[in-house]
Coordinates of C-alpha atoms and ligand atoms in Angstrom, one line a residue:
X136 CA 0.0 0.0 0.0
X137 CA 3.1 2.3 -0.8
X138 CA 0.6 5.0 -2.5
X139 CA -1.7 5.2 0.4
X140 CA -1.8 8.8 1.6
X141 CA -3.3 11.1 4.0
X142 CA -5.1 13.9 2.6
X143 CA -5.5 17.4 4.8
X144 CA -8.1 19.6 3.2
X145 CA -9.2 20.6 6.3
X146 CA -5.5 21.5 8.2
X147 CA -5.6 24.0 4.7
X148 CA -8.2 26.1 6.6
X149 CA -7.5 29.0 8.5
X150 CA -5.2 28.6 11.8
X151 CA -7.9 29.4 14.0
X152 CA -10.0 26.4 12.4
X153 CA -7.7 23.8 14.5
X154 CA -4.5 22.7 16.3
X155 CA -2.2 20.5 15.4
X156 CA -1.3 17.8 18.3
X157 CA 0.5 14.5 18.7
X158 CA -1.3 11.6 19.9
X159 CA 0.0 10.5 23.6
X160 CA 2.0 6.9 23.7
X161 CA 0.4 4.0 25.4
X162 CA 2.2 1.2 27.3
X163 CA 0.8 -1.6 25.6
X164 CA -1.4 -1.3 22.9
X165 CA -3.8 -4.7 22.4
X166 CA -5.9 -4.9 18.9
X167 CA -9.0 -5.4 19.8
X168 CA -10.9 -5.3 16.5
X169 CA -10.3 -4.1 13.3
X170 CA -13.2 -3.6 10.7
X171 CA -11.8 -5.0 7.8
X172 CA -14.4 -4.0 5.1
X173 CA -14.4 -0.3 6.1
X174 CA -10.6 -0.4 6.2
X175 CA -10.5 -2.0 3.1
X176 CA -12.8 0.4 1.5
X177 CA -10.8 3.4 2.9
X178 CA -7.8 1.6 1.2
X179 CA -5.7 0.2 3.5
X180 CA -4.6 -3.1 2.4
X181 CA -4.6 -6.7 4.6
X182 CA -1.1 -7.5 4.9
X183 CA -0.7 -3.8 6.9
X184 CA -4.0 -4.6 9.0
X185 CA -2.5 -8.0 10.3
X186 CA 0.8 -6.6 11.1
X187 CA 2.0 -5.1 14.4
X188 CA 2.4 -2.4 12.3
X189 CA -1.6 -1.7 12.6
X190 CA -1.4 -2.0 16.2
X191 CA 1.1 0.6 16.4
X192 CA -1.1 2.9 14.2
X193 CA -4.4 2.6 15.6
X194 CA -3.3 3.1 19.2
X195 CA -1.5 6.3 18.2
X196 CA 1.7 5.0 19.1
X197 CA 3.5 5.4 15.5
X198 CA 1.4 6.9 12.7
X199 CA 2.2 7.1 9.3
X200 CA 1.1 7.5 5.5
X201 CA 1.4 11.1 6.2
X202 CA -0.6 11.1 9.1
X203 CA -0.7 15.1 10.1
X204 CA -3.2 14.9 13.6
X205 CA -4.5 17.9 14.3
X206 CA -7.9 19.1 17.0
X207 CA -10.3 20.7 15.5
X208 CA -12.1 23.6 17.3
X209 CA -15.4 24.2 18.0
X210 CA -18.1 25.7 20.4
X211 CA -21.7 24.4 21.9
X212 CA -25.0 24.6 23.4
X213 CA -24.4 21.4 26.2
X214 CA -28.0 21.1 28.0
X215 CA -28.8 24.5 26.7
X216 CA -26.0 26.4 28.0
X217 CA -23.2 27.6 26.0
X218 CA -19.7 26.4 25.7
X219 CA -17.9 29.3 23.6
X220 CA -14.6 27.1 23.6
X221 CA -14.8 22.9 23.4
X222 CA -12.6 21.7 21.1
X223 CA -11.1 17.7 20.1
X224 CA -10.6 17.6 24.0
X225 CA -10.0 13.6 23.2
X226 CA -9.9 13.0 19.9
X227 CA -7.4 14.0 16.6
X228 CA -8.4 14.0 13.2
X229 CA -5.2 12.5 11.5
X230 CA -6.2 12.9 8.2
X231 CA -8.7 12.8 5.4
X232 CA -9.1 9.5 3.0
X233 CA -10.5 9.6 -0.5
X234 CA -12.3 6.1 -0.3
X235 CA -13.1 3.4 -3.3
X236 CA -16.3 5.5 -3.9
X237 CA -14.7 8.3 -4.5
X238 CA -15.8 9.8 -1.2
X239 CA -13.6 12.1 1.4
X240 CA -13.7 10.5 4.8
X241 CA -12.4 11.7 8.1
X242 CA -10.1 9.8 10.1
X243 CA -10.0 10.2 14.1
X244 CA -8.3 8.8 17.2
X245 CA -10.3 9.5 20.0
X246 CA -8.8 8.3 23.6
X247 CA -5.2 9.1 21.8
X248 CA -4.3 11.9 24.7
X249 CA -4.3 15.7 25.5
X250 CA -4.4 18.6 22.9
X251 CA -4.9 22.4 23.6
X252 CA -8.8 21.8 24.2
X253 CA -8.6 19.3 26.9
X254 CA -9.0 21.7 29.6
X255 CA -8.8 20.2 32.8
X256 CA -9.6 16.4 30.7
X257 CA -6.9 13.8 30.5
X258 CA -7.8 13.6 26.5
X259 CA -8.2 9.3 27.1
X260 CA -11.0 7.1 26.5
X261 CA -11.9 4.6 28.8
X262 CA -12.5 1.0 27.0
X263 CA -15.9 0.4 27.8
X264 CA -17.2 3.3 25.9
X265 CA -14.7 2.5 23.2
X266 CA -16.8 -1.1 22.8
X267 CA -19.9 0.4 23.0
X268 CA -19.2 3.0 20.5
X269 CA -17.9 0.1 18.2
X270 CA -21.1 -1.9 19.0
X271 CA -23.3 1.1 18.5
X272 CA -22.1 3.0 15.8
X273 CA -21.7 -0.8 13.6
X274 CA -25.1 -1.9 14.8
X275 CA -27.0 2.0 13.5
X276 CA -24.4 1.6 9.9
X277 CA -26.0 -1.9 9.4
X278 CA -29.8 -0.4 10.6
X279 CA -29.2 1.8 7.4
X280 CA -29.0 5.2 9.6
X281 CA -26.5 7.5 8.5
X282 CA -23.6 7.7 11.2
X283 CA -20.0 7.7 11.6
X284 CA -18.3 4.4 11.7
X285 CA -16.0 2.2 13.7
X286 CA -12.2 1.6 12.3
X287 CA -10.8 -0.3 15.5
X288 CA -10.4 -0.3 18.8
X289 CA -7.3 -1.0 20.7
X290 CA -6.6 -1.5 24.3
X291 CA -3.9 0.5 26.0
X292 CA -2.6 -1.6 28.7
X293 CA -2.6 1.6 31.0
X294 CA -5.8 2.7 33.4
X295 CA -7.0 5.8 33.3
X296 CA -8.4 7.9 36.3
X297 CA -12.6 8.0 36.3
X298 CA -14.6 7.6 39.4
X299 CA -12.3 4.8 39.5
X300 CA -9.7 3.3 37.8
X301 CA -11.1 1.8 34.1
X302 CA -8.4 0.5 31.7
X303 CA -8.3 2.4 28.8
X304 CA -8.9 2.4 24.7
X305 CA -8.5 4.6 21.8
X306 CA -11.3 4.1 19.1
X307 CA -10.6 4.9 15.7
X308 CA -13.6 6.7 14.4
X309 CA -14.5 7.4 10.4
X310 CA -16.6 10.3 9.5
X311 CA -18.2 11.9 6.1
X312 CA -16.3 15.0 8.0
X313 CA -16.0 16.3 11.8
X314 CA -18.0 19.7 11.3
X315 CA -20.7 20.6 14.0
X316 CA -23.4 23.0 14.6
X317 CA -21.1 24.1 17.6
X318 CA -18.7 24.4 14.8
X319 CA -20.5 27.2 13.0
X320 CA -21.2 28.7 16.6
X321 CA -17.2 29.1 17.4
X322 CA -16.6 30.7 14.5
X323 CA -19.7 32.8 14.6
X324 CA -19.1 33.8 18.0
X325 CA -15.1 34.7 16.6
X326 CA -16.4 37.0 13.7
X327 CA -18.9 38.8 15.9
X328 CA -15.8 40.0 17.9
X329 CA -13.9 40.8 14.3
X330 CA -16.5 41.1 11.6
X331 CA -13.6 41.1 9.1
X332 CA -12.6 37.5 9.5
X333 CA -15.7 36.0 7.6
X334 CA -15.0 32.5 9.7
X335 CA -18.4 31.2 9.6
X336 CA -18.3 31.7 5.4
X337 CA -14.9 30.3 4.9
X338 CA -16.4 27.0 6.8
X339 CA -19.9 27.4 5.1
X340 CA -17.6 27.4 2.0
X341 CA -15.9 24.5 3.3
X342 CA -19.0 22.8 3.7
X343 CA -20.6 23.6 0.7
X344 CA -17.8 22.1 -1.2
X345 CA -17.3 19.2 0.5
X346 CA -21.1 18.0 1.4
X347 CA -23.3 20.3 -0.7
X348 CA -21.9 20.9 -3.5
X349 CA -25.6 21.1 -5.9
X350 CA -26.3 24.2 -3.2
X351 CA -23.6 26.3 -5.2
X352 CA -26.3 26.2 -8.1
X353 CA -28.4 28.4 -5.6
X354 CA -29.0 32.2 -6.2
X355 CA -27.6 32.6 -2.6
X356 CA -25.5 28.8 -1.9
X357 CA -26.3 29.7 1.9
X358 CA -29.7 29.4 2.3
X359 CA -29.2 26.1 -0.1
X360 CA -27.3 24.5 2.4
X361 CA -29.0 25.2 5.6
X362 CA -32.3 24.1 4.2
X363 CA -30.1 21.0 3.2
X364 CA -29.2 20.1 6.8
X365 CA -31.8 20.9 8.1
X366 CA -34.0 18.5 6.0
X367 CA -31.0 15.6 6.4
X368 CA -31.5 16.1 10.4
X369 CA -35.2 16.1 9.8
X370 CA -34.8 12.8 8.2
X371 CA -31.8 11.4 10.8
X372 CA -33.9 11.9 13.8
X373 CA -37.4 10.5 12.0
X374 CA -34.9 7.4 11.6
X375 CA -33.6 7.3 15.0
X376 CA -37.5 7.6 16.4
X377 CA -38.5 4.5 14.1
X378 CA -35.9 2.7 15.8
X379 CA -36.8 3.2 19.5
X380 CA -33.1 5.0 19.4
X381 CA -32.3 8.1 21.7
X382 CA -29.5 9.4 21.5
X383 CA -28.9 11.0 24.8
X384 CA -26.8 14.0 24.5
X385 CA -28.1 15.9 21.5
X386 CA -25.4 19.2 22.6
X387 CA -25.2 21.2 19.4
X388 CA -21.1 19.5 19.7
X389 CA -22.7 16.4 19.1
X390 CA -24.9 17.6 15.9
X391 CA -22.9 17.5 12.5
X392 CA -24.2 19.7 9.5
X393 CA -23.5 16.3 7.5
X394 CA -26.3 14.6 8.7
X395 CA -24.7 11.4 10.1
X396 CA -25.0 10.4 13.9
X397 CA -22.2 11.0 16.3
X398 CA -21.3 10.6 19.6
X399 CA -22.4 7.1 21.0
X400 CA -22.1 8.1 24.9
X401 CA -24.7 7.6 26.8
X402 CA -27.1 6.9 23.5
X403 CA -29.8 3.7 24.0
X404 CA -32.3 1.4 21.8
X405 CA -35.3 1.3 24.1
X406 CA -36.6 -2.5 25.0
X407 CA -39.9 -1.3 26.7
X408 CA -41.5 1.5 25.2
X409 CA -42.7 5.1 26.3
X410 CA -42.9 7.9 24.9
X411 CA -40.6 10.5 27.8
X412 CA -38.3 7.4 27.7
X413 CA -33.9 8.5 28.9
X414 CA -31.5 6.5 29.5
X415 CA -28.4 9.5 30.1
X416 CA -27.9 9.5 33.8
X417 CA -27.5 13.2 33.4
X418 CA -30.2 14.2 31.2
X419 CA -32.2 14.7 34.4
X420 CA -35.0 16.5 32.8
X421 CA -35.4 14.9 29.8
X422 CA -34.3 17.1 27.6
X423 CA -33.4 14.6 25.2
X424 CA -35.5 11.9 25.9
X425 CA -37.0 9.9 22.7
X426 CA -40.1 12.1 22.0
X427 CA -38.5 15.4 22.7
X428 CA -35.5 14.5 20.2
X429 CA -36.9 16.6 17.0
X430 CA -37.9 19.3 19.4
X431 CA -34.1 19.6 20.6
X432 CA -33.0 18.6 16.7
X433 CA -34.9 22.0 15.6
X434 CA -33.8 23.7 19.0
X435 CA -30.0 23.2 17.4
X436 CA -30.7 24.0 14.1
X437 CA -31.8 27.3 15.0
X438 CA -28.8 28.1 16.4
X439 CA -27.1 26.7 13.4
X440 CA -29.4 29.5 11.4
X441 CA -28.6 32.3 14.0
X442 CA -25.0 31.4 13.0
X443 CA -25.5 31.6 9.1
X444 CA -27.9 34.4 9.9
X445 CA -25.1 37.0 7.7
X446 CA -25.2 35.0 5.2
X447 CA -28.3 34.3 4.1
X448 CA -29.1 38.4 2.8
X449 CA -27.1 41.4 3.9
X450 CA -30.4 43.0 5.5
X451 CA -31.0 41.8 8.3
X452 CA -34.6 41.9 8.5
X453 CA -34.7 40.0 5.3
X454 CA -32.5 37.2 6.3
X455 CA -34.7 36.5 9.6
X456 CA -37.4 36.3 7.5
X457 CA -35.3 33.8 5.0
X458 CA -34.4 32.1 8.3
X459 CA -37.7 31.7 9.3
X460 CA -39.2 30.2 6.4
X461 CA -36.2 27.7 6.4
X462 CA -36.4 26.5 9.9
X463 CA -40.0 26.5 9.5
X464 CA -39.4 23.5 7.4
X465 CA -38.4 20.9 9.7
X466 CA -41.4 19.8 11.6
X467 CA -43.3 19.3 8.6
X468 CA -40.2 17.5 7.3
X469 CA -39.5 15.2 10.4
X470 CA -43.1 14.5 10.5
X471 CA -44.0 13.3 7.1
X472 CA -41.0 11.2 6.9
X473 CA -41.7 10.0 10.3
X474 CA -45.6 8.7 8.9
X475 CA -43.4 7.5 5.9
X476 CA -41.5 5.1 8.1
X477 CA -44.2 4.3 10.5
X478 CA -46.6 3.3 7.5
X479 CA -43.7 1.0 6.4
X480 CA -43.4 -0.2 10.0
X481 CA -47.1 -1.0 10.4
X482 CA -47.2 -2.1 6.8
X483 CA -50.1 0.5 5.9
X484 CA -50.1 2.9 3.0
X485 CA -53.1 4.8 3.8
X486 CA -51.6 7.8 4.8
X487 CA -54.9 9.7 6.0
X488 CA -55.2 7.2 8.6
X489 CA -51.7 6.3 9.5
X490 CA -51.0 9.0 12.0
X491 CA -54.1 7.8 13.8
X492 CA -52.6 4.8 13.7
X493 CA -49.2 5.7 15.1
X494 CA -51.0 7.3 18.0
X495 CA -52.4 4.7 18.9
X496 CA -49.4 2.2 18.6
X497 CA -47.8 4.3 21.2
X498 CA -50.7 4.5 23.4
X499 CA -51.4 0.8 23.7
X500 CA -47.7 0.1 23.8
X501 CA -47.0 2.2 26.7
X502 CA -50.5 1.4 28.6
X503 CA -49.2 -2.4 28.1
X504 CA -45.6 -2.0 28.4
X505 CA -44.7 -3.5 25.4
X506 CA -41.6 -4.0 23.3
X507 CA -40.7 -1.2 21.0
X508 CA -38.6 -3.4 18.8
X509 CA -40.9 -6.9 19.3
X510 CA -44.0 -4.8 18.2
X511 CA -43.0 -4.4 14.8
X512 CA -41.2 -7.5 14.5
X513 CA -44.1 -9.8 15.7
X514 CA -46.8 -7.4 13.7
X515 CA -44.6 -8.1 10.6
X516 CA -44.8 -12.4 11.4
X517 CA -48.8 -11.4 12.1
X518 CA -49.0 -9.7 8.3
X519 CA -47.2 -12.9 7.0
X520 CA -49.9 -15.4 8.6
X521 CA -48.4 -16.0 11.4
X522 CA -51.1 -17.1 14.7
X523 CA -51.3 -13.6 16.6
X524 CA -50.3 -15.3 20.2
X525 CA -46.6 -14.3 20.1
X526 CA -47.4 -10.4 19.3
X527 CA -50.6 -10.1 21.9
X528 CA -48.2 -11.7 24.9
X529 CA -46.4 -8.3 24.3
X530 CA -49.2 -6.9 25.7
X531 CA -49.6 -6.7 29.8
X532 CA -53.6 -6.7 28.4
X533 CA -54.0 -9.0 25.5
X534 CA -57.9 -7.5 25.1
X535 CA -56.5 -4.1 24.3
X536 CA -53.6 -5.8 22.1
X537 CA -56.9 -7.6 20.3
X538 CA -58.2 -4.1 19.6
X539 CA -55.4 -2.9 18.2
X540 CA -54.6 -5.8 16.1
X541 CA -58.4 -5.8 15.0
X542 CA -58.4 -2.2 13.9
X543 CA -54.9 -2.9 12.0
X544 CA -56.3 -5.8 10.1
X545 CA -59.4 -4.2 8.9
X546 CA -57.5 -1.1 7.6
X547 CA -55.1 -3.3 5.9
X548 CA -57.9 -5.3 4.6
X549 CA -58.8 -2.0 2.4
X550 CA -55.5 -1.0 1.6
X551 CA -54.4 -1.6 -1.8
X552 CA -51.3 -2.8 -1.6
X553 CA -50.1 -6.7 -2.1
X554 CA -49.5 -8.7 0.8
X555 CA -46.2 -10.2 0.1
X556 CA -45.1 -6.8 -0.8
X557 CA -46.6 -5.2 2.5
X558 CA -44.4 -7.7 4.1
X559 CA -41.1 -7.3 2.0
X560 CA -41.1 -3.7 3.5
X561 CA -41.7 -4.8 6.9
X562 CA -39.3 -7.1 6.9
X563 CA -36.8 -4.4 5.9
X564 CA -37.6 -1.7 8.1
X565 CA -38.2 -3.8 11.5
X566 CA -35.0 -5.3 13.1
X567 CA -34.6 -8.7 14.3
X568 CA -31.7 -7.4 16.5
X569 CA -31.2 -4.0 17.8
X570 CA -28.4 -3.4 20.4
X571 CA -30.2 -4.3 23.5
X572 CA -28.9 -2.2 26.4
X573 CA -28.4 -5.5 28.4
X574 CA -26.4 -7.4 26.0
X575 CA -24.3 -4.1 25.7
X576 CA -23.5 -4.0 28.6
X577 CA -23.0 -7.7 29.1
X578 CA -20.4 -7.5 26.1
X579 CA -18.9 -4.5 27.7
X580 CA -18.5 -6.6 31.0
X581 CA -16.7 -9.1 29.8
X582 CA -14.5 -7.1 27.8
X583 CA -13.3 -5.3 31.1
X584 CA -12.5 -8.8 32.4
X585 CA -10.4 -9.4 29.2
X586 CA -13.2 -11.4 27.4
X587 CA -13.8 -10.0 24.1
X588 CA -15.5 -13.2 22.8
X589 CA -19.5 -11.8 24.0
X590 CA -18.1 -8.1 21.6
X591 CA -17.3 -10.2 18.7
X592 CA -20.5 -12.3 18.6
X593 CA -22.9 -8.9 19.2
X594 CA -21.1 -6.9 16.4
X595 CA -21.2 -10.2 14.0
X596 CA -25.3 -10.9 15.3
X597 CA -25.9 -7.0 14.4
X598 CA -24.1 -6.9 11.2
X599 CA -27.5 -8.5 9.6
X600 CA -29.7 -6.6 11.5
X601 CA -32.6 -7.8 9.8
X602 CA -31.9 -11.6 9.4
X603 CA -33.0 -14.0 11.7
X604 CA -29.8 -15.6 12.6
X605 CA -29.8 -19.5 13.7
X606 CA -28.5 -20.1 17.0
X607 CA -28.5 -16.4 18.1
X608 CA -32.4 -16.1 19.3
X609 CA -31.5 -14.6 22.9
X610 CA -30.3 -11.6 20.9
X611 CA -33.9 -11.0 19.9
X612 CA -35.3 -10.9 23.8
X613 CA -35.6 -8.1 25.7
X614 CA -34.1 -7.9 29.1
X615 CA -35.4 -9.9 32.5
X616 CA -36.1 -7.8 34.9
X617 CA -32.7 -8.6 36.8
X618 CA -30.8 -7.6 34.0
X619 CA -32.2 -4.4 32.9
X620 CA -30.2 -1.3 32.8
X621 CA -31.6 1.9 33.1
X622 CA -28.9 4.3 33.3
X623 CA -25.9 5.3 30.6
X624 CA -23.3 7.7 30.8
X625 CA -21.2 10.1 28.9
X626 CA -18.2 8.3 27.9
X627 CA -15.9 10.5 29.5
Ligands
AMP167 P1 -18.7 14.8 24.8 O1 -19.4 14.8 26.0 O2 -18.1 13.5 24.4 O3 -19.5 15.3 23.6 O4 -17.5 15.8 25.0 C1 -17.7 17.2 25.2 C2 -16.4 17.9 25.3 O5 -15.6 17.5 26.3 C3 -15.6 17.8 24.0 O6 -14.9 19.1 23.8 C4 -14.6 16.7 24.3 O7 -13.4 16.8 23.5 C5 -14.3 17.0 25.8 N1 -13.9 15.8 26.5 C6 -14.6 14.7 26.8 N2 -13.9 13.8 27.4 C7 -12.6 14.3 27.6 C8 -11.4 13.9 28.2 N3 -11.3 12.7 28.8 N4 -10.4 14.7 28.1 C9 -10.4 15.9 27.5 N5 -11.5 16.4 27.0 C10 -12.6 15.6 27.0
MG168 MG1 -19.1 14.9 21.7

């Protein structure tokens, strides 16, 4: 792989835009996996990937192929309050790859050591986040939700300092790029102190070329891209609610104008559902809770707009008014492709009366405590002929399961579509396997005690999300009660 090369398109930016940084050396870096397909799609070839070479690399012990690391800067809204200076506190970007599609991807370490944005952080990763990023990020690729991706994951051999001592990871991450609403803030915040500087443009610039290129056909490219993101977020989070997914810490840091998911902290598949459901042991209000996620999604994007605001017409009054009309677009966005993904779910096309319908999934589902992911799954086997026992034992009260069932059928009975074709797209929208919090956690477990066998098996079972996979049915089940777990955290 002698012609494999780093590209930096981003370190050509403006100093302000980043810093460069070495990654830290760890004692005694352990490969734990390496994603061969993506690595081989990025280019790297197998004879480097099996050799200690690899290990070397992904640990951040000896880069090369003109690796050129650098932290990126950028601000955020966490919880609602602002953060004028974040940063890569824990992660370096160490170069750009032009992959066999011809696309630019991003390259990170994260858990790789200190930069200038670590503040008072030691800049490491503990390995239990590392496997559940891995796990998570793999499992929502294979789920068909835009996200960034796993590389590898590599043990350290040294413990790092949390609550208590955890031994530690670094997690190579790829990305379509690393730019986030809070990276628009930082620099809006920078040119409102020196006007002159035209930050947030260069990176909209940036953006635009790299992302949203069709929006340079626009009268004003601006405006083009932020109704862009804004309807790939729209889209994102409707995908992420069809999944029983919440992602936990929507910060506008953790919200990229790409449209991909990122940061896998304290993020969670719900097993039982309701509606206010959290999993972030420091979400305490619910901010970000599964039915509040496109409120916070829209809460971001308008600070994305306030950030573009200069952009998007040189009077003011007219550009809150373009502003408005733009952000005004993403509830009716989220919410038709929402009904778009529930009528696939449920396997109805009548669209007048699949909202209803929705409602009143949710309502019987939380009155009976049933099984986000099971629902589907079971209604799908119910469309296909199978006997209805399985999906009305997901109810606590099978009577009001019958109800729901009843009304289901006799809409269905009108609709026009085919059966076999109903079922074709419920089969490929409803999961057989979704990353269960338990079995997460169970992997993650093991892995701590130098087990890595329960990882392997989860990433393989999710890698075919949709297939029922012999042998592997206990992947399918939701939790006992004993091994529930309520509670996630932030992986720092
Ligand atoms: P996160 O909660 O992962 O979105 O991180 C929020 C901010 O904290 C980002 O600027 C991170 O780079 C920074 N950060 C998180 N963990 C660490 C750490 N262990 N050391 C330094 N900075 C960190
Ligand atoms: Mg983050």
């Amino acid at each position: 792989m002698s012609d494999f090369s780093f590209d930096h398109s981003y370190a050509d930016l403006p100093e302000s835009f980043y810093h460069p940084s070495q990654p830290a050396t760890v004692p005694e870096p352990v490969l734990i996996k390496v994603n061969t397909p993506l690595a081989e799609q990025l280019g790297f070839d197998l004879e480097f990937l099996n050799s200690a070479e690899a290990i070397d690399f992904f640990s951040g012990n000896k880069l090369k192929f003109n690796a050129a690391p650098i932290a990126m800067a950028y601000a955020g809204h966490q919880f609602g309050g602002w953060a004028p200076k974040l940063g890569d506190g824990r992660a370096l970007l160490i170069g750009e790859v032009i992959d066999k599609n011809g696309m630019r991807l991003d390259v990170q370490l994260k858990g790789s050591g200190r930069t200038p944005y670590s503040r008072g952080g030691d800049g490491k990763a503990g390995l239990g986040p590392v496997l559940r990023e891995y796990i998570l990020s793999e499992a929502m690729a294979a789920l068909g939700v835009p996200t960034t991706r796993a590389l590898a994951a590599v043990s350290t051999g040294e413990m790092i300092i949390r609550e208590t001592l955890l031994p530690g990871a670094v997690f190579t991450r790829v990305a379509q790029s690393h730019v986030r609403v809070g990276t628009f803030q930082y620099f809006a915040a920078l040119d409102h102190a020196e006007p002159e500087k035209n930050y947030v443009k260069t990176l909209a610039d940036y953006v635009i070329e790299r992302h949203y290129p069709e929006a340079k056909e626009n009268e004003n490219p601006y405006q083009a891209l932020l109704r862009s993101v804004i309807h790939r977020q729209a889209h994102l989070i409707a995908q992420w609610m069809g999944l029983g997914f919440i992602h936990g810490v929507m910060n506008t840091d953790n919200m990229q104008v790409v449209g991909e998911t990122i940061d896998y902290g304290p993020c969670a598949f719900m097993d039982t559902f309701h509606p206010d459901k959290k999993f972030s042991s420091i979400d305490r209000q619910g901010r970000y809770a599964w039915n509040n996620q496109p409120n916070m999604g829209l809460w971001n994007l308008a600070r994305l707009t306030e950030a573009l605001l200069p952009l998007l017409d040189k009077e003011e009054t007219v550009a809150i008014q373009i502003a408005k009309t733009i952000v005004g677009e993403f509830m009716p966005t989220f919410h038709q492709r929402l009904l778009e993904i529930f009528s696939q779910k449920t396997g109805l096309s009548n669209s007048e009366k699949i909202d209803a319908f929705m409602q009143s999934a949710f309502v019987a589902m939380t009155e009976n405590k049933v099984d986000f992911t099971l629902f589907f799954r079971h209604l799908t086997e119910v469309a296909n002929g199978a006997d209805p026992r399985r999906f009305l034992d997901l109810f606590e009260d099978a009577v009001n399961g019958q109800k729901w069932l009843d009304d289901w059928s006799e809409t269905f009975i009108k609709d026009t579509v085919s059966n076999s074709q109903r079922v074709k797209g419920m089969q490929e929208i409803n999961p057989v396997y979704i990353p269960r919090n338990h079995r997460v956690e169970q992997a993650i477990q093991a892995g701590m005690n130098d087990d890595f066998s329960l990882f392997h098996e989860l990433v393989q079972v999710l890698s075919k999300p949709f297939e029922a996979q012999a042998g592997f049915e206990c992947y399918e089940l939701p939790p006992l009660a004993s091994e529930e777990v309520r509670r996630t955290f932030c992986g720092t």
